[in-house]
Amino acid sequence: MACAASARCVASWRPPLESAALRPFTDLRQVDEAPLRALVRPLLKRQELVLAQKQQHMPHTAALQAACLEFNEEMARRCLAAVAERDRRVLDAVRRHGRGGLLALQRLGALQPPWLDVRAAAWPRALDELARTLDETRPSREYNLRSQIVRTETDQTYTAQRKAPRELALREVEHVIRREDVERLRGGAALVLDPQPALLSAAQMREVHADLKRYVKEGGAVASHNPCNRGSSHGMLPVSGAGVNVGPATCELLRKIAALPAIVDSYGWPRPLKVPPMLQLGFFPGGSGAQYKIHLDRQPGEVNNRRELTFLVYCNVDWDTARCGGCLRLHPSKGMAIKEPLDVEPIAGRVVIFESGRQLHEVLPTKMGVDRYALTLWVEYDGEWENLDSRAT
Ligand SMILES: O=C(O)CCC(=O)C(=O)O
Ligand SMILES: [Fe+2]
């Protein structure tokens, strides 16, 4: 019955006629994106200059992060101003035309919230409610607008930077993930792998550990502002190892991590994958109680997040969990295989793989004395934003 009714509705639906009475309101529906789009390229150019300047007195990735931050702040400022200007015009129009203006905007589908009560009796309280809602929702609308614009304008560069997994395949790591592992991953399992032979020799892993320690000390990781992720710092490392002050063992590890998604891909993953050019170094200072509360690496409905699979590799030589804490806790999650919380010790060379958008996880507080280092590669879904959350799982 419901289907028949909605089929009839769809068939008889027509776009609202933009009559002369509605015409003055039609422009109010959208933010004028043209000046914002025109801004992206010059800002990116400026970002390159800022990067070149900063590189003279700080490590490459710290400079890159600082330059990106400046770019984002400027874009956010301009987008917020544009959204605020549009809200001001909406409120002006409604004030001028009274309830008729509000009704007109609603008919054009321009107004949030859709639940606003616009009956004569509720006027003028509706105006206050509209003003408050516009005010409260402005930051999230700014965020959406910014990611939409930056994304469209930089799409070509972004795509060019991301290599398909097969191009990155390396024979040396073929043994790390087996066909059965990928089958389990497809079935909702999280993989905890201790490859034999290890990704690196014990001596090489010590070199990596020393490199990461130095890298953090030189300012390569910045303190997290995420309230869920108190006390930790993060930096980005290019998977090529190019341009960063790290030794051959770390470069080898980065290349090997970037080659792992090709194995998953070769045994069959339901969606196309892309490997980003950078991976994250997570630093949890020992004894600080730093932790990362329970989270997903891609929240449902997140607009500009394509994370499909999370690959973690730990670099903590001589890690003693009883003394240092810092386990990765995998939580039971909807549609996933884990039924009881599972604590994974972050020991050097261990590889953990799970679905970014489905596997809930947290990092338990680090305790005494020893710093915790993790490398995280978020392999992305190679498709349209819109498809991400509506896809069959
Ligand atoms: O360091 C870990 O074990 C996990 C880190 C994490 O969950 C993240 O960065 O999203
Ligand atoms: Fe995470």
Coordinates of C-alpha atoms and ligand atoms in Angstrom, one line a residue:
M1 CA 0.0 0.0 0.0
A2 CA 2.7 2.4 1.1
C3 CA 4.6 1.8 -2.1
A4 CA 1.6 2.4 -4.3
A5 CA 0.8 5.6 -2.5
S6 CA 4.4 6.9 -2.7
A7 CA 4.6 5.8 -6.4
R8 CA 1.6 8.0 -7.1
C9 CA 3.1 10.9 -5.2
V10 CA 6.4 10.6 -7.1
A11 CA 4.6 10.4 -10.4
S12 CA 2.4 13.5 -9.7
W13 CA 5.2 15.5 -8.1
R14 CA 6.3 18.7 -10.0
P15 CA 8.9 21.2 -8.9
P16 CA 7.2 24.1 -7.2
L17 CA 6.3 26.8 -9.6
E18 CA 8.4 29.8 -9.0
S19 CA 5.6 32.3 -9.3
A20 CA 6.1 36.0 -9.3
A21 CA 5.3 36.0 -5.6
L22 CA 8.0 33.5 -4.8
R23 CA 10.6 35.0 -7.2
P24 CA 12.1 37.5 -4.7
F25 CA 12.9 34.6 -2.4
T26 CA 14.6 32.2 -4.8
D27 CA 18.0 33.7 -4.6
L28 CA 18.0 33.3 -0.8
R29 CA 18.3 29.5 -1.1
Q30 CA 22.0 29.3 -1.8
V31 CA 25.3 30.8 -0.8
D32 CA 27.0 32.4 -3.7
E33 CA 29.8 29.9 -4.2
A34 CA 31.5 31.6 -7.2
P35 CA 33.8 34.0 -5.1
L36 CA 34.7 31.1 -2.7
R37 CA 35.7 28.9 -5.6
A38 CA 37.7 31.7 -7.1
L39 CA 39.6 31.8 -3.8
V40 CA 40.8 28.2 -3.6
R41 CA 43.5 28.3 -6.3
P42 CA 45.2 31.5 -5.2
L43 CA 45.1 30.3 -1.6
L44 CA 46.7 27.0 -2.6
K45 CA 49.4 28.9 -4.4
R46 CA 49.9 30.9 -1.2
Q47 CA 50.0 27.7 0.7
E48 CA 53.0 26.6 -1.4
L49 CA 54.8 29.8 -0.7
V50 CA 54.1 29.5 3.1
L51 CA 55.3 25.9 2.9
A52 CA 58.6 26.9 1.2
Q53 CA 59.2 29.6 3.8
K54 CA 58.4 27.3 6.8
Q55 CA 60.5 24.5 5.4
Q56 CA 63.6 26.7 6.0
H57 CA 63.2 26.4 9.7
M58 CA 61.1 23.4 10.5
P59 CA 60.8 19.8 9.3
H60 CA 59.0 19.2 6.1
T61 CA 55.8 17.6 7.5
A62 CA 55.4 20.1 10.3
A63 CA 55.7 22.9 7.6
L64 CA 53.1 21.1 5.5
Q65 CA 50.7 20.8 8.4
A66 CA 51.2 24.5 9.4
A67 CA 50.6 25.6 5.8
C68 CA 47.5 23.4 5.5
L69 CA 46.2 24.8 8.8
E70 CA 46.6 28.4 7.5
F71 CA 44.8 27.4 4.3
N72 CA 41.9 25.8 6.2
E73 CA 41.6 28.7 8.6
E74 CA 41.4 31.3 5.8
M75 CA 38.8 29.1 3.8
A76 CA 36.8 28.6 7.0
R77 CA 36.7 32.3 7.7
R78 CA 35.5 33.1 4.2
C79 CA 32.9 30.3 4.1
L80 CA 31.6 31.2 7.5
A81 CA 31.2 34.8 6.4
A82 CA 29.3 33.7 3.3
V83 CA 27.0 31.5 5.3
A84 CA 26.4 34.2 7.8
E85 CA 25.6 36.7 5.0
R86 CA 23.1 34.3 3.5
D87 CA 21.4 33.8 6.9
R88 CA 21.3 37.6 7.3
R89 CA 19.5 37.9 4.0
V90 CA 17.0 35.1 4.9
L91 CA 16.2 36.8 8.2
D92 CA 15.8 40.2 6.5
A93 CA 13.5 38.8 3.9
V94 CA 11.4 37.1 6.6
R95 CA 11.2 40.3 8.7
R96 CA 10.2 42.4 5.7
H97 CA 7.6 40.0 4.4
G98 CA 6.4 38.6 7.7
R99 CA 4.8 35.2 7.8
G100 CA 4.3 35.3 4.1
G101 CA 8.1 35.4 3.6
L102 CA 8.7 32.5 5.9
L103 CA 6.0 30.4 4.1
A104 CA 7.5 31.4 0.7
L105 CA 11.0 30.2 1.8
Q106 CA 9.5 27.0 3.1
R107 CA 7.8 26.3 -0.1
L108 CA 11.1 26.8 -2.0
G109 CA 12.7 24.3 0.4
A110 CA 15.1 27.0 1.6
L111 CA 14.6 26.9 5.3
Q112 CA 15.8 24.8 8.1
P113 CA 14.4 23.6 10.4
P114 CA 11.6 22.0 8.5
W115 CA 9.6 21.5 11.7
L116 CA 9.3 25.3 12.2
D117 CA 5.7 26.1 13.2
V118 CA 4.6 28.9 10.9
R119 CA 0.9 29.1 11.8
A120 CA -0.3 32.7 12.4
A121 CA -0.6 32.0 16.1
A122 CA 3.0 30.9 16.3
W123 CA 4.3 34.0 14.6
P124 CA 6.5 35.9 15.7
R125 CA 8.0 33.2 17.9
A126 CA 8.9 31.3 14.7
L127 CA 11.2 34.2 13.7
D128 CA 13.2 33.8 16.9
E129 CA 13.4 30.1 16.5
L130 CA 14.6 30.5 12.9
A131 CA 17.2 33.0 14.0
R132 CA 18.4 30.7 16.8
T133 CA 18.5 27.6 14.5
L134 CA 20.5 29.5 11.8
D135 CA 22.9 30.6 14.4
E136 CA 23.4 27.2 16.0
T137 CA 23.8 25.3 12.8
R138 CA 26.2 27.8 11.1
P139 CA 29.5 26.1 12.0
S140 CA 28.3 22.7 10.6
R141 CA 27.0 24.4 7.4
E142 CA 30.3 26.2 7.0
Y143 CA 32.2 23.0 7.4
N144 CA 30.1 21.2 4.8
L145 CA 30.3 24.2 2.4
R146 CA 34.1 24.4 2.8
S147 CA 34.7 20.7 2.2
Q148 CA 32.4 20.7 -0.8
I149 CA 34.2 23.6 -2.4
V150 CA 37.8 22.6 -1.5
R151 CA 37.0 19.1 -2.7
T152 CA 35.5 20.0 -6.0
E153 CA 38.3 22.5 -6.7
T154 CA 41.2 20.2 -5.8
D155 CA 39.7 16.9 -7.1
Q156 CA 42.2 16.4 -9.9
T157 CA 45.3 16.9 -7.7
Y158 CA 43.8 14.8 -5.0
T159 CA 43.0 11.9 -7.4
A160 CA 46.5 12.1 -9.0
Q161 CA 48.2 11.8 -5.6
R162 CA 46.4 8.6 -4.6
K163 CA 47.8 5.5 -6.1
A164 CA 45.8 2.3 -6.8
P165 CA 46.8 -0.5 -4.5
R166 CA 48.0 -2.8 -7.2
E167 CA 50.6 -0.3 -8.4
L168 CA 52.1 -0.4 -4.9
A169 CA 52.3 -4.2 -4.6
L170 CA 55.6 -5.6 -3.1
R171 CA 56.5 -9.2 -3.2
E172 CA 58.4 -8.9 0.1
V173 CA 55.1 -8.4 2.1
E174 CA 52.9 -11.0 0.3
H175 CA 53.1 -13.4 3.2
V176 CA 51.7 -10.8 5.7
I177 CA 48.0 -11.2 4.8
R178 CA 46.6 -14.5 3.6
R179 CA 43.5 -15.3 1.5
E180 CA 41.7 -16.6 4.7
D181 CA 42.6 -13.3 6.5
V182 CA 40.9 -11.3 3.8
E183 CA 37.9 -13.6 3.9
R184 CA 37.6 -13.0 7.7
L185 CA 38.0 -9.2 7.1
R186 CA 35.2 -9.3 4.6
G187 CA 33.1 -11.1 7.2
G188 CA 33.6 -8.3 9.7
A189 CA 36.6 -9.5 11.6
A190 CA 39.5 -7.3 12.8
L191 CA 42.8 -8.8 11.9
V192 CA 45.7 -8.9 14.4
L193 CA 48.7 -10.1 12.6
D194 CA 52.3 -10.8 13.7
P195 CA 53.9 -11.6 10.4
Q196 CA 56.7 -14.2 10.2
P197 CA 59.2 -13.1 8.8
A198 CA 58.4 -9.7 10.5
L199 CA 58.0 -6.6 8.4
L200 CA 61.5 -5.5 9.6
S201 CA 64.3 -7.2 11.5
A202 CA 64.5 -6.4 15.3
A203 CA 67.6 -4.2 14.6
Q204 CA 65.7 -2.2 11.9
M205 CA 62.7 -1.8 14.2
R206 CA 65.0 -0.2 16.8
E207 CA 66.2 2.2 14.1
V208 CA 62.5 3.1 13.3
H209 CA 61.8 3.6 17.0
A210 CA 64.8 5.9 17.3
D211 CA 63.8 7.8 14.1
L212 CA 60.2 8.3 15.3
K213 CA 61.4 9.5 18.7
R214 CA 63.7 12.1 17.1
Y215 CA 61.0 13.0 14.6
V216 CA 58.5 13.8 17.4
K217 CA 61.2 15.7 19.3
E218 CA 61.9 17.9 16.3
G219 CA 58.3 19.0 16.2
G220 CA 56.9 16.5 13.6
A221 CA 53.8 15.8 15.6
V222 CA 51.3 18.3 16.9
A223 CA 49.1 18.0 20.0
S224 CA 45.6 16.7 19.3
H225 CA 42.7 19.2 19.9
N226 CA 40.2 16.3 19.7
P227 CA 38.6 16.0 23.1
C228 CA 38.3 12.2 22.6
N229 CA 42.0 12.1 22.0
R230 CA 43.5 13.8 25.0
G231 CA 47.2 14.0 25.5
S232 CA 48.4 12.5 22.2
S233 CA 50.1 14.1 19.2
H234 CA 50.0 13.3 15.6
G235 CA 52.1 13.9 12.5
M236 CA 51.9 12.8 8.9
L237 CA 54.6 10.9 7.0
P238 CA 54.7 10.5 3.2
V239 CA 54.5 6.8 2.4
S240 CA 57.4 7.3 -0.1
G241 CA 59.5 8.5 2.8
A242 CA 60.6 11.3 0.6
G243 CA 61.5 14.7 2.1
V244 CA 61.5 13.6 5.7
N245 CA 64.4 13.3 8.1
V246 CA 64.1 9.5 8.7
G247 CA 66.5 6.7 8.0
P248 CA 66.4 3.8 5.5
A249 CA 64.6 1.4 7.9
T250 CA 61.7 3.8 8.4
C251 CA 61.5 4.4 4.7
E252 CA 61.4 0.7 4.1
L253 CA 58.6 0.3 6.7
L254 CA 56.5 3.1 5.2
R255 CA 56.8 1.5 1.7
K256 CA 55.9 -1.9 3.1
I257 CA 52.8 -0.6 5.0
A258 CA 51.6 1.2 1.8
A259 CA 52.0 -2.1 -0.1
L260 CA 49.7 -4.1 2.3
P261 CA 46.3 -2.8 0.8
A262 CA 47.3 -4.4 -2.5
I263 CA 47.2 -7.8 -0.9
V264 CA 43.6 -7.2 0.4
D265 CA 42.7 -6.0 -3.0
S266 CA 44.2 -9.0 -4.8
Y267 CA 42.1 -11.5 -2.7
G268 CA 39.0 -9.4 -3.4
W269 CA 37.6 -6.5 -1.5
P270 CA 34.0 -5.5 -2.4
R271 CA 34.9 -1.9 -3.1
P272 CA 37.7 -0.2 -5.0
L273 CA 40.5 1.1 -2.8
K274 CA 43.0 4.0 -3.0
V275 CA 46.1 4.5 -0.9
P276 CA 46.7 8.0 0.2
P277 CA 50.1 9.6 -0.1
M278 CA 50.5 10.1 3.7
L279 CA 50.1 8.0 6.8
Q280 CA 49.7 9.1 10.4
L281 CA 52.2 8.8 13.2
G282 CA 50.4 8.7 16.5
F283 CA 52.4 9.6 19.6
F284 CA 51.1 8.9 23.1
P285 CA 53.6 10.1 25.7
G286 CA 54.3 7.6 28.4
G287 CA 53.0 8.3 31.9
S288 CA 50.7 11.1 30.6
G289 CA 47.5 9.0 30.7
A290 CA 47.1 9.9 27.0
Q291 CA 44.2 8.0 25.5
Y292 CA 41.9 7.9 22.5
K293 CA 38.3 7.3 23.6
I294 CA 36.0 4.9 21.8
H295 CA 35.4 6.0 18.2
L296 CA 35.0 5.0 14.6
D297 CA 37.6 6.3 12.0
R298 CA 34.7 7.2 9.8
Q299 CA 31.4 8.3 11.3
P300 CA 28.2 7.6 9.5
G301 CA 27.2 10.5 7.3
E302 CA 30.6 12.2 7.4
V303 CA 30.8 14.2 4.2
N304 CA 34.5 14.4 3.5
N305 CA 35.8 11.1 4.9
R306 CA 36.4 8.2 2.6
R307 CA 38.3 5.9 5.0
E308 CA 37.5 2.3 4.2
L309 CA 40.1 0.2 5.9
T310 CA 42.4 1.1 8.8
F311 CA 45.9 -0.4 8.8
L312 CA 47.9 0.0 12.0
V313 CA 51.5 -0.9 12.6
Y314 CA 53.0 -0.6 16.0
C315 CA 56.7 0.4 16.6
N316 CA 57.0 -0.1 20.3
V317 CA 60.2 -2.0 21.0
D318 CA 60.2 -3.9 24.4
W319 CA 56.6 -2.9 25.2
D320 CA 55.5 -4.2 28.6
T321 CA 51.7 -3.8 28.7
A322 CA 51.4 -4.5 32.4
R323 CA 53.7 -1.5 33.1
C324 CA 52.9 0.8 30.2
G325 CA 49.1 0.2 29.4
G326 CA 48.2 1.6 26.0
C327 CA 46.4 -1.4 24.5
L328 CA 44.2 -0.9 21.5
R329 CA 40.7 -2.1 22.7
L330 CA 38.5 -3.4 19.9
H331 CA 34.8 -3.1 20.9
P332 CA 31.8 -5.2 19.8
S333 CA 30.2 -3.2 16.9
K334 CA 27.1 -3.6 14.8
G335 CA 27.6 -6.2 12.1
M336 CA 31.2 -7.0 13.2
A337 CA 32.7 -10.3 14.4
I338 CA 34.0 -9.3 17.8
K339 CA 31.5 -10.1 20.5
E340 CA 33.5 -9.2 23.6
P341 CA 36.0 -6.3 24.0
L342 CA 39.4 -7.5 22.8
D343 CA 42.7 -5.8 24.0
V344 CA 45.5 -5.8 21.5
E345 CA 49.0 -5.1 22.8
P346 CA 50.8 -2.5 20.7
I347 CA 54.0 -4.5 20.3
A348 CA 56.6 -3.7 17.6
G349 CA 55.9 -5.1 14.2
R350 CA 52.2 -6.0 14.9
V351 CA 49.8 -5.2 12.1
V352 CA 46.1 -4.6 12.9
I353 CA 43.5 -4.2 10.1
F354 CA 39.8 -3.4 10.4
E355 CA 36.9 -1.6 8.6
S356 CA 37.2 2.1 9.4
G357 CA 33.5 2.9 9.4
R358 CA 32.3 -0.1 11.3
Q359 CA 34.9 -1.3 14.0
L360 CA 34.6 0.7 17.2
H361 CA 37.9 1.0 19.0
E362 CA 39.8 3.0 21.6
V363 CA 43.4 3.4 22.9
L364 CA 43.6 2.8 26.6
P365 CA 45.7 5.3 28.7
T366 CA 49.4 4.9 28.6
K367 CA 50.9 4.5 32.0
M368 CA 54.4 4.9 33.2
G369 CA 57.5 6.0 31.5
V370 CA 57.5 4.6 28.0
D371 CA 56.2 6.5 24.9
R372 CA 53.8 4.7 22.5
Y373 CA 54.2 5.0 18.7
A374 CA 51.7 3.8 16.1
L375 CA 51.6 4.2 12.3
T376 CA 48.1 4.4 10.8
L377 CA 47.3 4.2 7.1
W378 CA 43.7 4.9 6.2
V379 CA 43.0 3.3 2.9
E380 CA 40.2 5.1 1.1
Y381 CA 37.1 4.0 -0.7
D382 CA 37.6 5.1 -4.4
G383 CA 34.2 6.4 -5.2
E384 CA 31.7 9.2 -4.8
W385 CA 31.0 10.7 -1.3
E386 CA 27.3 10.1 -1.5
N387 CA 27.7 6.3 -2.0
L388 CA 29.6 5.7 1.2
D389 CA 26.9 5.4 3.7
S390 CA 24.0 4.2 1.5
R391 CA 26.0 1.3 0.1
A392 CA 25.1 -2.2 1.0
T393 CA 27.3 -3.6 3.8
Ligands
LIG1 O1 47.1 4.0 18.0 C1 46.2 3.2 17.9 O2 46.3 2.0 18.4 C2 44.9 3.6 17.3 C3 44.8 5.0 16.9 C4 43.5 5.4 16.4 O3 42.5 4.8 16.7 C5 43.3 6.6 15.5 O4 44.3 7.3 15.3 O5 42.2 6.7 14.9
FE2 FE 41.0 5.2 15.3

